[in-house]
Amino acid sequence: MSIQERRERERAHRHRLIVKTARELAETEGWEAVTTRRLAERIEYSQPVLYSHFAGKDAIVTAVALEGFEELAGVLSRARASAATPAEALAAAARAYTDFADANPALYDAMFTLTTDLPFGRPDSPAPLKAAFGELLTVCASAAGDRDAETFTEVAWSALHGLVTLARGGRLRAGQRDQRLGLLVGQLLATPDRP
């Protein structure tokens, strides 16, 4: 292995370590606790080393979010694969989405509520965003009927995100998640009345 290859491997390792540590710190103490100083202390590198990888906290949040979208795509893919019918796939994906958000609150915040420079819904969107949206699109397409499948998927995603956000904020009654998901999936599967 050349010196250059070793340096690149070490740099990639430091990059992964920074992202992993930021995510762990955010999950245990919240994103407010994620500072370059705290990260530098935890990974035992200087702050200038952190800045050689990331311009600042927003860039770290972006890296964590990208990792989250990769994980979400996998979760949704497994949920879809476990279902026997398109309707079951939509229900399984809705449950998997909300389970993912509940299990990873700080990661979910990085993906959907904190400041990032990720371009959503554009041709230049990063592959992990496209993969996660693509999984939702796959399960929503059959329910869309003759409606635009991408717009239908955006509405379904918005509804799921709204349920997650309102539940996390304590704005929905506790213990009703399954009923809400059932109603949502039922509405998405319903054929709209045509004039």
PDB file of C-alpha atoms in Angstrom:
ATOM      1  CA  MET A   1       0.000   0.000   0.000  1.00  0.00           C
ATOM      2  CA  SER A   2       1.373   3.389  -0.963  1.00  0.00           C
ATOM      3  CA  ILE A   3       1.657   6.288   1.451  1.00  0.00           C
ATOM      4  CA  GLN A   4      -1.096   8.111  -0.448  1.00  0.00           C
ATOM      5  CA  GLU A   5      -3.449   5.116  -0.187  1.00  0.00           C
ATOM      6  CA  ARG A   6      -2.750   4.822   3.536  1.00  0.00           C
ATOM      7  CA  ARG A   7      -3.455   8.540   4.058  1.00  0.00           C
ATOM      8  CA  GLU A   8      -6.712   8.286   2.102  1.00  0.00           C
ATOM      9  CA  ARG A   9      -7.769   5.264   4.157  1.00  0.00           C
ATOM     10  CA  GLU A  10      -6.934   7.075   7.410  1.00  0.00           C
ATOM     11  CA  ARG A  11      -8.838  10.168   6.244  1.00  0.00           C
ATOM     12  CA  ALA A  12     -11.896   8.049   5.369  1.00  0.00           C
ATOM     13  CA  HIS A  13     -11.680   6.388   8.796  1.00  0.00           C
ATOM     14  CA  ARG A  14     -11.542   9.799  10.549  1.00  0.00           C
ATOM     15  CA  HIS A  15     -14.508  10.984   8.477  1.00  0.00           C
ATOM     16  CA  ARG A  16     -16.585   7.947   9.516  1.00  0.00           C
ATOM     17  CA  LEU A  17     -15.475   8.387  13.140  1.00  0.00           C
ATOM     18  CA  ILE A  18     -16.575  12.037  13.191  1.00  0.00           C
ATOM     19  CA  VAL A  19     -19.984  11.163  11.733  1.00  0.00           C
ATOM     20  CA  LYS A  20     -20.457   8.201  14.086  1.00  0.00           C
ATOM     21  CA  THR A  21     -19.456  10.239  17.134  1.00  0.00           C
ATOM     22  CA  ALA A  22     -21.687  13.172  16.181  1.00  0.00           C
ATOM     23  CA  ARG A  23     -24.619  10.826  15.741  1.00  0.00           C
ATOM     24  CA  GLU A  24     -23.999   9.077  19.076  1.00  0.00           C
ATOM     25  CA  LEU A  25     -23.641  12.382  20.896  1.00  0.00           C
ATOM     26  CA  ALA A  26     -26.821  13.741  19.294  1.00  0.00           C
ATOM     27  CA  GLU A  27     -28.813  10.613  20.173  1.00  0.00           C
ATOM     28  CA  THR A  28     -27.715  10.714  23.817  1.00  0.00           C
ATOM     29  CA  GLU A  29     -27.560  14.465  24.513  1.00  0.00           C
ATOM     30  CA  GLY A  30     -29.286  16.200  21.589  1.00  0.00           C
ATOM     31  CA  TRP A  31     -27.901  18.155  18.664  1.00  0.00           C
ATOM     32  CA  GLU A  32     -27.200  21.162  20.882  1.00  0.00           C
ATOM     33  CA  ALA A  33     -24.430  19.104  22.506  1.00  0.00           C
ATOM     34  CA  VAL A  34     -22.726  18.448  19.162  1.00  0.00           C
ATOM     35  CA  THR A  35     -19.993  21.050  18.886  1.00  0.00           C
ATOM     36  CA  THR A  36     -16.653  20.845  17.148  1.00  0.00           C
ATOM     37  CA  ARG A  37     -14.914  21.144  20.502  1.00  0.00           C
ATOM     38  CA  ARG A  38     -16.874  18.222  22.007  1.00  0.00           C
ATOM     39  CA  LEU A  39     -16.350  16.129  18.895  1.00  0.00           C
ATOM     40  CA  ALA A  40     -12.633  16.878  18.857  1.00  0.00           C
ATOM     41  CA  GLU A  41     -12.375  15.804  22.502  1.00  0.00           C
ATOM     42  CA  ARG A  42     -14.345  12.603  21.921  1.00  0.00           C
ATOM     43  CA  ILE A  43     -12.445  11.463  18.840  1.00  0.00           C
ATOM     44  CA  GLU A  44      -9.117  12.706  20.204  1.00  0.00           C
ATOM     45  CA  TYR A  45      -8.250  14.883  17.236  1.00  0.00           C
ATOM     46  CA  SER A  46      -7.807  18.645  17.141  1.00  0.00           C
ATOM     47  CA  GLN A  47     -10.533  20.986  15.936  1.00  0.00           C
ATOM     48  CA  PRO A  48      -8.475  21.874  12.825  1.00  0.00           C
ATOM     49  CA  VAL A  49      -8.554  18.170  11.886  1.00  0.00           C
ATOM     50  CA  LEU A  50     -12.357  18.255  12.143  1.00  0.00           C
ATOM     51  CA  TYR A  51     -12.465  21.365   9.987  1.00  0.00           C
ATOM     52  CA  SER A  52     -10.304  19.619   7.398  1.00  0.00           C
ATOM     53  CA  HIS A  53     -13.210  17.182   6.976  1.00  0.00           C
ATOM     54  CA  PHE A  54     -16.236  19.422   7.564  1.00  0.00           C
ATOM     55  CA  ALA A  55     -16.763  23.170   7.225  1.00  0.00           C
ATOM     56  CA  GLY A  56     -18.840  23.221  10.407  1.00  0.00           C
ATOM     57  CA  LYS A  57     -21.732  21.664  12.262  1.00  0.00           C
ATOM     58  CA  ASP A  58     -24.176  21.976   9.346  1.00  0.00           C
ATOM     59  CA  ALA A  59     -21.833  19.915   7.178  1.00  0.00           C
ATOM     60  CA  ILE A  60     -21.609  17.262   9.894  1.00  0.00           C
ATOM     61  CA  VAL A  61     -25.397  17.200  10.176  1.00  0.00           C
ATOM     62  CA  THR A  62     -25.570  16.770   6.392  1.00  0.00           C
ATOM     63  CA  ALA A  63     -23.219  13.773   6.553  1.00  0.00           C
ATOM     64  CA  VAL A  64     -25.289  12.225   9.349  1.00  0.00           C
ATOM     65  CA  ALA A  65     -28.480  12.856   7.346  1.00  0.00           C
ATOM     66  CA  LEU A  66     -27.050  11.114   4.278  1.00  0.00           C
ATOM     67  CA  GLU A  67     -26.226   8.106   6.426  1.00  0.00           C
ATOM     68  CA  GLY A  68     -29.782   8.188   7.732  1.00  0.00           C
ATOM     69  CA  PHE A  69     -31.279   8.211   4.251  1.00  0.00           C
ATOM     70  CA  GLU A  70     -29.201   5.153   3.357  1.00  0.00           C
ATOM     71  CA  GLU A  71     -30.534   3.379   6.439  1.00  0.00           C
ATOM     72  CA  LEU A  72     -34.118   4.477   5.791  1.00  0.00           C
ATOM     73  CA  ALA A  73     -33.948   3.160   2.220  1.00  0.00           C
ATOM     74  CA  GLY A  74     -32.853  -0.218   3.573  1.00  0.00           C
ATOM     75  CA  VAL A  75     -35.596  -0.262   6.214  1.00  0.00           C
ATOM     76  CA  LEU A  76     -38.255   0.590   3.631  1.00  0.00           C
ATOM     77  CA  SER A  77     -36.911  -1.962   1.171  1.00  0.00           C
ATOM     78  CA  ARG A  78     -37.064  -4.725   3.773  1.00  0.00           C
ATOM     79  CA  ALA A  79     -40.595  -3.704   4.759  1.00  0.00           C
ATOM     80  CA  ARG A  80     -41.704  -3.782   1.132  1.00  0.00           C
ATOM     81  CA  ALA A  81     -40.056  -7.150   0.527  1.00  0.00           C
ATOM     82  CA  SER A  82     -41.823  -8.652   3.548  1.00  0.00           C
ATOM     83  CA  ALA A  83     -45.283  -7.893   2.153  1.00  0.00           C
ATOM     84  CA  ALA A  84     -47.346 -10.156  -0.085  1.00  0.00           C
ATOM     85  CA  THR A  85     -49.489  -7.484  -1.755  1.00  0.00           C
ATOM     86  CA  PRO A  86     -49.085  -3.824  -2.748  1.00  0.00           C
ATOM     87  CA  ALA A  87     -51.549  -2.796  -0.019  1.00  0.00           C
ATOM     88  CA  GLU A  88     -49.586  -4.731   2.598  1.00  0.00           C
ATOM     89  CA  ALA A  89     -46.363  -3.167   1.284  1.00  0.00           C
ATOM     90  CA  LEU A  90     -47.772   0.334   1.761  1.00  0.00           C
ATOM     91  CA  ALA A  91     -48.881  -0.493   5.302  1.00  0.00           C
ATOM     92  CA  ALA A  92     -45.542  -2.131   6.113  1.00  0.00           C
ATOM     93  CA  ALA A  93     -43.614   0.850   4.741  1.00  0.00           C
ATOM     94  CA  ALA A  94     -45.725   3.281   6.790  1.00  0.00           C
ATOM     95  CA  ARG A  95     -45.047   1.291   9.974  1.00  0.00           C
ATOM     96  CA  ALA A  96     -41.345   0.962   9.109  1.00  0.00           C
ATOM     97  CA  TYR A  97     -41.054   4.706   8.485  1.00  0.00           C
ATOM     98  CA  THR A  98     -42.615   5.645  11.813  1.00  0.00           C
ATOM     99  CA  ASP A  99     -40.663   2.939  13.663  1.00  0.00           C
ATOM    100  CA  PHE A 100     -37.434   4.292  12.140  1.00  0.00           C
ATOM    101  CA  ALA A 101     -38.280   7.837  13.231  1.00  0.00           C
ATOM    102  CA  ASP A 102     -39.206   6.695  16.747  1.00  0.00           C
ATOM    103  CA  ALA A 103     -36.025   4.625  17.140  1.00  0.00           C
ATOM    104  CA  ASN A 104     -33.694   7.349  15.798  1.00  0.00           C
ATOM    105  CA  PRO A 105     -35.000  10.761  16.868  1.00  0.00           C
ATOM    106  CA  ALA A 106     -31.741  12.689  16.481  1.00  0.00           C
ATOM    107  CA  LEU A 107     -31.015  11.028  13.149  1.00  0.00           C
ATOM    108  CA  TYR A 108     -34.543  11.848  11.974  1.00  0.00           C
ATOM    109  CA  ASP A 109     -34.000  15.470  13.012  1.00  0.00           C
ATOM    110  CA  ALA A 110     -30.789  15.591  10.981  1.00  0.00           C
ATOM    111  CA  MET A 111     -32.619  14.199   7.974  1.00  0.00           C
ATOM    112  CA  PHE A 112     -35.730  16.383   8.127  1.00  0.00           C
ATOM    113  CA  THR A 113     -35.613  19.306  10.547  1.00  0.00           C
ATOM    114  CA  LEU A 114     -32.065  20.593  10.978  1.00  0.00           C
ATOM    115  CA  THR A 115     -30.272  22.819   8.488  1.00  0.00           C
ATOM    116  CA  THR A 116     -28.490  20.949   5.715  1.00  0.00           C
ATOM    117  CA  ASP A 117     -27.535  21.792   2.167  1.00  0.00           C
ATOM    118  CA  LEU A 118     -29.151  18.645   0.776  1.00  0.00           C
ATOM    119  CA  PRO A 119     -31.122  19.281  -2.415  1.00  0.00           C
ATOM    120  CA  PHE A 120     -34.434  17.424  -2.185  1.00  0.00           C
ATOM    121  CA  GLY A 121     -36.530  16.540  -5.213  1.00  0.00           C
ATOM    122  CA  ARG A 122     -33.984  17.643  -7.798  1.00  0.00           C
ATOM    123  CA  PRO A 123     -31.939  15.799 -10.396  1.00  0.00           C
ATOM    124  CA  ASP A 124     -28.782  16.537  -8.387  1.00  0.00           C
ATOM    125  CA  SER A 125     -30.170  15.050  -5.167  1.00  0.00           C
ATOM    126  CA  PRO A 126     -27.656  12.640  -3.595  1.00  0.00           C
ATOM    127  CA  ALA A 127     -28.172   8.936  -4.221  1.00  0.00           C
ATOM    128  CA  PRO A 128     -29.255   8.132  -0.615  1.00  0.00           C
ATOM    129  CA  LEU A 129     -32.124  10.659  -0.852  1.00  0.00           C
ATOM    130  CA  LYS A 130     -33.179   9.247  -4.212  1.00  0.00           C
ATOM    131  CA  ALA A 131     -33.020   5.697  -2.832  1.00  0.00           C
ATOM    132  CA  ALA A 132     -35.205   6.472   0.193  1.00  0.00           C
ATOM    133  CA  PHE A 133     -37.730   8.393  -1.904  1.00  0.00           C
ATOM    134  CA  GLY A 134     -37.591   5.628  -4.516  1.00  0.00           C
ATOM    135  CA  GLU A 135     -38.611   3.056  -1.915  1.00  0.00           C
ATOM    136  CA  LEU A 136     -41.582   5.181  -0.898  1.00  0.00           C
ATOM    137  CA  LEU A 137     -42.431   5.727  -4.554  1.00  0.00           C
ATOM    138  CA  THR A 138     -42.386   1.989  -5.206  1.00  0.00           C
ATOM    139  CA  VAL A 139     -44.955   1.270  -2.488  1.00  0.00           C
ATOM    140  CA  CYS A 140     -47.101   4.303  -3.297  1.00  0.00           C
ATOM    141  CA  ALA A 141     -47.179   3.916  -7.080  1.00  0.00           C
ATOM    142  CA  SER A 142     -49.813   1.181  -7.121  1.00  0.00           C
ATOM    143  CA  ALA A 143     -52.092   3.210  -4.858  1.00  0.00           C
ATOM    144  CA  ALA A 144     -51.670   6.345  -6.958  1.00  0.00           C
ATOM    145  CA  GLY A 145     -53.767   4.967  -9.789  1.00  0.00           C
ATOM    146  CA  ASP A 146     -53.984   7.541 -12.562  1.00  0.00           C
ATOM    147  CA  ARG A 147     -52.664  10.328 -10.327  1.00  0.00           C
ATOM    148  CA  ASP A 148     -49.058  11.468 -10.615  1.00  0.00           C
ATOM    149  CA  ALA A 149     -47.125   8.845  -8.623  1.00  0.00           C
ATOM    150  CA  GLU A 150     -44.365  11.198  -7.443  1.00  0.00           C
ATOM    151  CA  THR A 151     -46.833  13.815  -6.204  1.00  0.00           C
ATOM    152  CA  PHE A 152     -48.897  11.090  -4.544  1.00  0.00           C
ATOM    153  CA  THR A 153     -45.728   9.821  -2.839  1.00  0.00           C
ATOM    154  CA  GLU A 154     -44.848  13.333  -1.661  1.00  0.00           C
ATOM    155  CA  VAL A 155     -48.311  13.635  -0.087  1.00  0.00           C
ATOM    156  CA  ALA A 156     -47.968  10.219   1.596  1.00  0.00           C
ATOM    157  CA  TRP A 157     -44.485  11.115   2.845  1.00  0.00           C
ATOM    158  CA  SER A 158     -45.750  14.482   4.113  1.00  0.00           C
ATOM    159  CA  ALA A 159     -48.540  12.755   6.017  1.00  0.00           C
ATOM    160  CA  LEU A 160     -46.126  10.263   7.594  1.00  0.00           C
ATOM    161  CA  HIS A 161     -43.738  13.060   8.525  1.00  0.00           C
ATOM    162  CA  GLY A 162     -46.615  15.038  10.020  1.00  0.00           C
ATOM    163  CA  LEU A 163     -47.716  12.077  12.134  1.00  0.00           C
ATOM    164  CA  VAL A 164     -44.149  11.541  13.360  1.00  0.00           C
ATOM    165  CA  THR A 165     -43.572  15.213  14.130  1.00  0.00           C
ATOM    166  CA  LEU A 166     -46.896  15.752  15.901  1.00  0.00           C
ATOM    167  CA  ALA A 167     -46.527  12.555  17.948  1.00  0.00           C
ATOM    168  CA  ARG A 168     -42.964  13.407  18.977  1.00  0.00           C
ATOM    169  CA  GLY A 169     -44.108  16.863  20.041  1.00  0.00           C
ATOM    170  CA  GLY A 170     -46.857  15.401  22.213  1.00  0.00           C
ATOM    171  CA  ARG A 171     -49.577  16.914  20.047  1.00  0.00           C
ATOM    172  CA  LEU A 172     -51.369  13.636  19.342  1.00  0.00           C
ATOM    173  CA  ARG A 173     -53.031  11.266  21.786  1.00  0.00           C
ATOM    174  CA  ALA A 174     -50.723   8.542  23.027  1.00  0.00           C
ATOM    175  CA  GLY A 175     -51.425   4.954  22.051  1.00  0.00           C
ATOM    176  CA  GLN A 176     -53.248   5.732  18.806  1.00  0.00           C
ATOM    177  CA  ARG A 177     -50.366   5.383  16.343  1.00  0.00           C
ATOM    178  CA  ASP A 178     -51.546   2.123  14.783  1.00  0.00           C
ATOM    179  CA  GLN A 179     -55.060   3.488  14.328  1.00  0.00           C
ATOM    180  CA  ARG A 180     -53.729   6.654  12.702  1.00  0.00           C
ATOM    181  CA  LEU A 181     -51.496   4.650  10.365  1.00  0.00           C
ATOM    182  CA  GLY A 182     -54.401   2.385   9.468  1.00  0.00           C
ATOM    183  CA  LEU A 183     -56.574   5.379   8.619  1.00  0.00           C
ATOM    184  CA  LEU A 184     -53.817   6.992   6.579  1.00  0.00           C
ATOM    185  CA  VAL A 185     -53.067   3.838   4.608  1.00  0.00           C
ATOM    186  CA  GLY A 186     -56.794   3.304   4.071  1.00  0.00           C
ATOM    187  CA  GLN A 187     -57.149   6.799   2.673  1.00  0.00           C
ATOM    188  CA  LEU A 188     -54.129   6.377   0.422  1.00  0.00           C
ATOM    189  CA  LEU A 189     -55.520   3.110  -0.931  1.00  0.00           C
ATOM    190  CA  ALA A 190     -59.018   4.495  -1.497  1.00  0.00           C
ATOM    191  CA  THR A 191     -59.948   5.253  -5.080  1.00  0.00           C
ATOM    192  CA  PRO A 192     -60.883   8.916  -5.332  1.00  0.00           C
ATOM    193  CA  ASP A 193     -64.371   9.704  -6.543  1.00  0.00           C
ATOM    194  CA  ARG A 194     -64.405  10.749 -10.147  1.00  0.00           C
ATOM    195  CA  PRO A 195     -66.966  13.267 -11.477  1.00  0.00           C
TER     196      PRO A 195
END
